Tab-separated table of C-alpha atoms and ligand atoms in Angstrom:
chain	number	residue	atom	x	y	z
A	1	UNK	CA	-28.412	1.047	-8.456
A	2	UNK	CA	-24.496	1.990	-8.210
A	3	UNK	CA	-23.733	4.806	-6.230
A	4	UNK	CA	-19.900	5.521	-6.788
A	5	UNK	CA	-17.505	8.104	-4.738
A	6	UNK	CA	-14.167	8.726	-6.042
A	7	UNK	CA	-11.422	11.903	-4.805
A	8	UNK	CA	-8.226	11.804	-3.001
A	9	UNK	CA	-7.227	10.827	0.229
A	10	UNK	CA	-9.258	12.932	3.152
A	11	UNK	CA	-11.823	14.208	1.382
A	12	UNK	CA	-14.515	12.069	3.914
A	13	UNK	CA	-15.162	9.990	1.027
A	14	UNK	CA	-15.513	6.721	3.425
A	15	UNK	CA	-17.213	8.332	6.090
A	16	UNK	CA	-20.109	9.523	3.515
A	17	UNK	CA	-19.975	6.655	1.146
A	18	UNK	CA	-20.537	4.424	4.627
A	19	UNK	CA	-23.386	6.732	6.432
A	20	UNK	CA	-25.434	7.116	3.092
A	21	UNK	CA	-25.252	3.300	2.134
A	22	UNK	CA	-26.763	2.786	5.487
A	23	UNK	CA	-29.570	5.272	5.042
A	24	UNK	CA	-30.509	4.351	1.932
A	25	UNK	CA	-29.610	0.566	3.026
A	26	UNK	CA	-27.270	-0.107	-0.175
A	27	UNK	CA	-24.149	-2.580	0.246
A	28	UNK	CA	-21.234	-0.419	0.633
A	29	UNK	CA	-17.582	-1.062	-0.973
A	30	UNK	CA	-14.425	0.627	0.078
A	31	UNK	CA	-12.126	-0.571	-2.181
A	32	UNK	CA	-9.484	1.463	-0.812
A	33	UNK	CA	-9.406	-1.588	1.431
A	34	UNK	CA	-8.997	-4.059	-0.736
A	35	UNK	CA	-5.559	-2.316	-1.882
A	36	UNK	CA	-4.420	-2.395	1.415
A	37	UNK	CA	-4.752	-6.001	2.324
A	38	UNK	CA	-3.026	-6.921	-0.554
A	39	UNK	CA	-0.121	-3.896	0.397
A	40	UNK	CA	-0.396	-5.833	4.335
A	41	UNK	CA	0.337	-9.386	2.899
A	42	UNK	CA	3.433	-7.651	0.849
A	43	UNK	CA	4.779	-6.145	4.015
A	44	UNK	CA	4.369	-9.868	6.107
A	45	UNK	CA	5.236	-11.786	3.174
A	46	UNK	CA	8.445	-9.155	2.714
A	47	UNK	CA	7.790	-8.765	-1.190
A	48	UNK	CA	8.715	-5.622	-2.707
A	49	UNK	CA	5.239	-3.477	-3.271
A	50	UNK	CA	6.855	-3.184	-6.180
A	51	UNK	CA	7.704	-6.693	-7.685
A	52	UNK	CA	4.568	-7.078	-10.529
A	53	UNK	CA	4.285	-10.448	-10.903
A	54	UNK	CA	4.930	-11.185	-6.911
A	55	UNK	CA	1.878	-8.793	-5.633
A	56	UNK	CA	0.101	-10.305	-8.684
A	57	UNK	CA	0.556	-13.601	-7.345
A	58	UNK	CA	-0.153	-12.562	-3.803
A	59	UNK	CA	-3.476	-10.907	-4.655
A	60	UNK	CA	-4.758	-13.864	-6.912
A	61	UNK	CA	-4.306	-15.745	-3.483
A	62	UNK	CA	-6.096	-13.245	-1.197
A	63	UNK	CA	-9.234	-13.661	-0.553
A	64	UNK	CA	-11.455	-10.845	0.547
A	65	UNK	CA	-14.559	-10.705	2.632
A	66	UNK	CA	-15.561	-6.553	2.689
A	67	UNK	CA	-19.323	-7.370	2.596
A	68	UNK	CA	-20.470	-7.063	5.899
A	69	UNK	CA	-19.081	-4.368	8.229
A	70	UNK	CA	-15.895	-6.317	8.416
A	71	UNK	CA	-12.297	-6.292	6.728
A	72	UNK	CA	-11.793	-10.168	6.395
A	73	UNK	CA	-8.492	-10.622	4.781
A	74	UNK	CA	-8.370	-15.024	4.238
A	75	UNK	CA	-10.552	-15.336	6.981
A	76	UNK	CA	-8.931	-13.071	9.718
A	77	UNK	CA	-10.181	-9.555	10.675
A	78	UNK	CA	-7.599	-7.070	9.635
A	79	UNK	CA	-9.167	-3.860	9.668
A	80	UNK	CA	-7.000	-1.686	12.165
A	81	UNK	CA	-3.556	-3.265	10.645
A	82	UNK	CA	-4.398	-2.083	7.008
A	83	UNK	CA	-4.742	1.679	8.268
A	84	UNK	CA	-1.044	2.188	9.417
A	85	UNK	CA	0.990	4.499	8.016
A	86	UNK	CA	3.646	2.048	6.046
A	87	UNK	CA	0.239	-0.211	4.883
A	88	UNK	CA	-1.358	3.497	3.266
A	89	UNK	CA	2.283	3.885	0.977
A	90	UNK	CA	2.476	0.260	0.113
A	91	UNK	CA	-1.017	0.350	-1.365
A	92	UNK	CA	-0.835	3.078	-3.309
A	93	UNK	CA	2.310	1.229	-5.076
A	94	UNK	CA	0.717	-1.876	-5.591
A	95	UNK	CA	-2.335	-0.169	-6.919
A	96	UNK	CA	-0.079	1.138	-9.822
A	97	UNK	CA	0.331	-2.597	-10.797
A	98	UNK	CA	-2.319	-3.165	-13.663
A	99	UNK	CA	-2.800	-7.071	-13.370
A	100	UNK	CA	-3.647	-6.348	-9.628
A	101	UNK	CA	-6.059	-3.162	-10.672
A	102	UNK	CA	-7.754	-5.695	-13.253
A	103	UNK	CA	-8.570	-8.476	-10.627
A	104	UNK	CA	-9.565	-6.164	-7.982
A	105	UNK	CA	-12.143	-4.199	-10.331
A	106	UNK	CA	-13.278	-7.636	-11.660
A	107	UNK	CA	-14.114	-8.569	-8.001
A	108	UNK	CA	-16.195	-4.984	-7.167
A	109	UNK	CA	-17.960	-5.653	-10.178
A	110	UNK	CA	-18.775	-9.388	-8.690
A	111	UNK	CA	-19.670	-7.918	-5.619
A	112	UNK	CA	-21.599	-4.755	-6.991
A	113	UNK	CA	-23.660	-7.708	-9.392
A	114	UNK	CA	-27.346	-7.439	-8.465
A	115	UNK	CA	-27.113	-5.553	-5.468
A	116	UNK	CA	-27.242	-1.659	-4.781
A	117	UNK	CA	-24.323	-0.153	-3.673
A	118	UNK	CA	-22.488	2.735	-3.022
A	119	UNK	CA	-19.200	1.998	-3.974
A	120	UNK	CA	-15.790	4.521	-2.840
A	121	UNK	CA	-12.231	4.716	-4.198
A	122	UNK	CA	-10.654	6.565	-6.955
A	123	UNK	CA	-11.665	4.748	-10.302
A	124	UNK	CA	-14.945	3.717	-9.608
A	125	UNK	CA	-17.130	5.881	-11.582
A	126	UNK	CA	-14.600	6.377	-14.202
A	127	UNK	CA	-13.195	2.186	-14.559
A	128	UNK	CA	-15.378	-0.142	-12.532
A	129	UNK	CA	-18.564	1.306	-12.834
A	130	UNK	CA	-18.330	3.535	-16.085
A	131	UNK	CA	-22.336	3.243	-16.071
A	132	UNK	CA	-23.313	3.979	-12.285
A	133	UNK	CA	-26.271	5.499	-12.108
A	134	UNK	CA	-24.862	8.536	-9.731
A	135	UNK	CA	-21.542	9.428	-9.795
A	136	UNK	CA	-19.771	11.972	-7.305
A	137	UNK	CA	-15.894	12.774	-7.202
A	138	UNK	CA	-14.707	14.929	-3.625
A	139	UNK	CA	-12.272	17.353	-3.107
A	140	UNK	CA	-10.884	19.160	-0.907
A	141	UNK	CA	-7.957	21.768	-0.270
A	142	UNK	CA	-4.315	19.744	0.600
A	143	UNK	CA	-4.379	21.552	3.878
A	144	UNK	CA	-7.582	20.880	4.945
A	145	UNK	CA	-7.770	16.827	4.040
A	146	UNK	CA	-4.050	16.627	5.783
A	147	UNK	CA	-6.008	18.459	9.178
A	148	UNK	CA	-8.910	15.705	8.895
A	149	UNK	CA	-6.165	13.160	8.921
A	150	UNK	CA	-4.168	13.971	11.623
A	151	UNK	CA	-7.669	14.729	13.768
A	152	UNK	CA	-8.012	11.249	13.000
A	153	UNK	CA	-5.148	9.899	13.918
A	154	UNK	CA	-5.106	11.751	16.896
A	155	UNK	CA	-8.109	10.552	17.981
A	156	UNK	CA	-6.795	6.670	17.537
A	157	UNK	CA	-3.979	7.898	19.490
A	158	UNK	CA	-1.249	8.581	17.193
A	159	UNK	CA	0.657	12.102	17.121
A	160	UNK	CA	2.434	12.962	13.533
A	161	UNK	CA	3.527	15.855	12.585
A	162	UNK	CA	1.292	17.876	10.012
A	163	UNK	CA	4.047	18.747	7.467
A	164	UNK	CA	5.072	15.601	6.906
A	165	UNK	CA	1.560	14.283	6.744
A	166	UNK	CA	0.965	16.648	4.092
A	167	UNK	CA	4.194	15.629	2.129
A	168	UNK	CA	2.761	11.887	1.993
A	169	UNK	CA	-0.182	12.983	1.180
A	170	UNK	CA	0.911	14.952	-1.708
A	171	UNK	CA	2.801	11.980	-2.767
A	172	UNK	CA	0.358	9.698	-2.526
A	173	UNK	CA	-1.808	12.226	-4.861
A	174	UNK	CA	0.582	12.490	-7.058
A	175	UNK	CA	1.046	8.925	-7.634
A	176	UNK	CA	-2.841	8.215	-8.190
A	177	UNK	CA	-2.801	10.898	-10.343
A	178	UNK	CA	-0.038	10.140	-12.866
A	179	UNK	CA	-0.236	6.288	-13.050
A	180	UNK	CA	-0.528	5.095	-16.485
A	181	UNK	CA	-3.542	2.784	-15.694
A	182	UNK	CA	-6.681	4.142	-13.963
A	183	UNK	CA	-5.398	7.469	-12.832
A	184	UNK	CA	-7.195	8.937	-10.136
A	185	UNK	CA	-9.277	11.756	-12.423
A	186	UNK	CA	-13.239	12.688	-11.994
A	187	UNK	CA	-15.187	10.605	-14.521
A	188	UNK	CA	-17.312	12.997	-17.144
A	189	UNK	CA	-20.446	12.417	-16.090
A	190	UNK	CA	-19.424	12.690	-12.168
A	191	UNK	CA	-21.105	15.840	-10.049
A	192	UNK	CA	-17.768	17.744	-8.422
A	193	UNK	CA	-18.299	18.833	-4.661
A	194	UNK	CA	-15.750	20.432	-2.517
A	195	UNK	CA	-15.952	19.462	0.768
A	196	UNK	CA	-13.515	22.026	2.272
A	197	UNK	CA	-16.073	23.902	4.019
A	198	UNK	CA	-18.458	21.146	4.307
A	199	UNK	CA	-19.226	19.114	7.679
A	200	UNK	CA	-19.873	15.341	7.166
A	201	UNK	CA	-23.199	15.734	7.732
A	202	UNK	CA	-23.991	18.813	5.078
A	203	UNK	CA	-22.180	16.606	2.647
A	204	UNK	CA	-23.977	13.082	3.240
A	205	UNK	CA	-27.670	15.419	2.859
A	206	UNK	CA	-26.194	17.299	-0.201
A	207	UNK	CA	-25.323	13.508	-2.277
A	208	UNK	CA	-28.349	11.826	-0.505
A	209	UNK	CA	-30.698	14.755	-2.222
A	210	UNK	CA	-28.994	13.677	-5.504
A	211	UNK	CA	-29.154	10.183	-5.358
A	212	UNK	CA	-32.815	10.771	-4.179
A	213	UNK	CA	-33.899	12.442	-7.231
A	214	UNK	CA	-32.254	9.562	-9.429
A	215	UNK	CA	-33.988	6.600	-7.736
B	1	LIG	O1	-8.908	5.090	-0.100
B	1	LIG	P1	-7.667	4.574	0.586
B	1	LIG	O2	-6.803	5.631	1.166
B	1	LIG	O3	-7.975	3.500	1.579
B	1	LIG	O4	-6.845	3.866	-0.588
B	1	LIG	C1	-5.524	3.412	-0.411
B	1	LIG	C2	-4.780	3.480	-1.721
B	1	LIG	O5	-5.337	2.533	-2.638
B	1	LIG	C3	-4.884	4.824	-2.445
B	1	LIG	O6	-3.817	5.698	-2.104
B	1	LIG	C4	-4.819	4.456	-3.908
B	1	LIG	O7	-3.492	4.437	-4.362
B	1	LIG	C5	-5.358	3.048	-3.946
B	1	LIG	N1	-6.706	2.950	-4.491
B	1	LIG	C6	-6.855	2.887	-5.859
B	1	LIG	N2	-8.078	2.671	-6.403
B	1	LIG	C7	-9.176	2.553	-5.622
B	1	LIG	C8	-9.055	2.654	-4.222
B	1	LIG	C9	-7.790	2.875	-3.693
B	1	LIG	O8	-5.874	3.018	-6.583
B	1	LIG	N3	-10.347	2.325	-6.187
């Protein structure tokens, strides 16, 4: 069974994709992730997040382990460096690139092969998984997913200020949202829950009672 999450930045999407793959004991996929190694090994390897065939090359070379708990970028544990604030732009310009969106969805289908999982990211029910058997797509309000980020960062000990967190975040939006390939968008068949007055836990129980019924 493929459980897939897809909405914008803040909207708790890992958090829930991560608690209910463990309670229902699915795999779980950010693929958010896997976007932001390949936007890390740009920034080391100074290429452009921009230069196509450059982060093409790069990401044929990466290879990923996401699998199990861990954020295994060729081998080495990377999973606090690909949450920093220059890593989160960079990805969401080399996930504009389409040869890089076409290998990474070839590998989450790989991965998703034979296994149940409860995939997150922004094309999953509507490009990778087109038949998932449960499809949800989060939202929230701009002001409210910006206040969940900065709690967060706060609590890893980083102060920002909340106007400008909200500017990046809009921009970020905005470029999932108008790229020509795979634009961030709820797929048809995908049940629409805003999450602005939701707690994590009320929102894990309210997709857990739909996946539930579709098992
Ligand atoms: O979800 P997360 O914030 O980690 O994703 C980082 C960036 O990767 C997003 O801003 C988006 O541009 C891109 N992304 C994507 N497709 C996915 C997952 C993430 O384009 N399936």
């Amino acid at each position: 069974m493929i459980v897939t999450i897809d909405g914008p930045a803040g909207t708790g999407k890992s958090t829930v994709a991560r608690r209910l793959a463990e309670q229902l004991r699915f795999q779980f996929l950010d693929t958010g992730a896997m976007y932001r190694m390949i936007a890390l090994k740009a920034l080391r390897e100074q290429i452009d997040p921009g230069d196509q065939s450059g982060i093409g090359r790069l990401a044929r070379e990466t290879v990923m382990d996401l699998t199990d708990g861990g954020y295994l970028m060729d081998g080495v544990e990377v999973g606090g460096e690909i949450r920093t604030a220059e890593v989160t732009k960079a990805a969401s310009l080399v996930a504009q690139i389409p040869a890089v969106r076409e290998l990474l969805v070839r590998r989450q289908r790989e991965i998703a092969s034979a296994r149940n999982i409860v995939c997150e990211g922004r094309d999953q029910g509507t490009v990778a998984f087109p038949h998932a058997e449960c499809k949800f797509f989060l939202t929230a309000q701009p002001e409210e997913r910006a206040r969940r980020r900065l709690e967060e960062l706060a609590a890893q000990g980083s102060q920002v200020d909340f106007e400008e967190l909200l500017r990046e975040q809009s921009d970020r939006d905005q470029r999932d949202q108008e790229r020509a390939v795979a634009p961030l968008r709820p797929a048809a068949d995908a049940l629409l829950v805003d999450t602005t007055a939701l707690d994590l836990d009320q929102v894990v129980r309210l997709l857990r009672e739909q996946i539930l019924v579709r098992v």
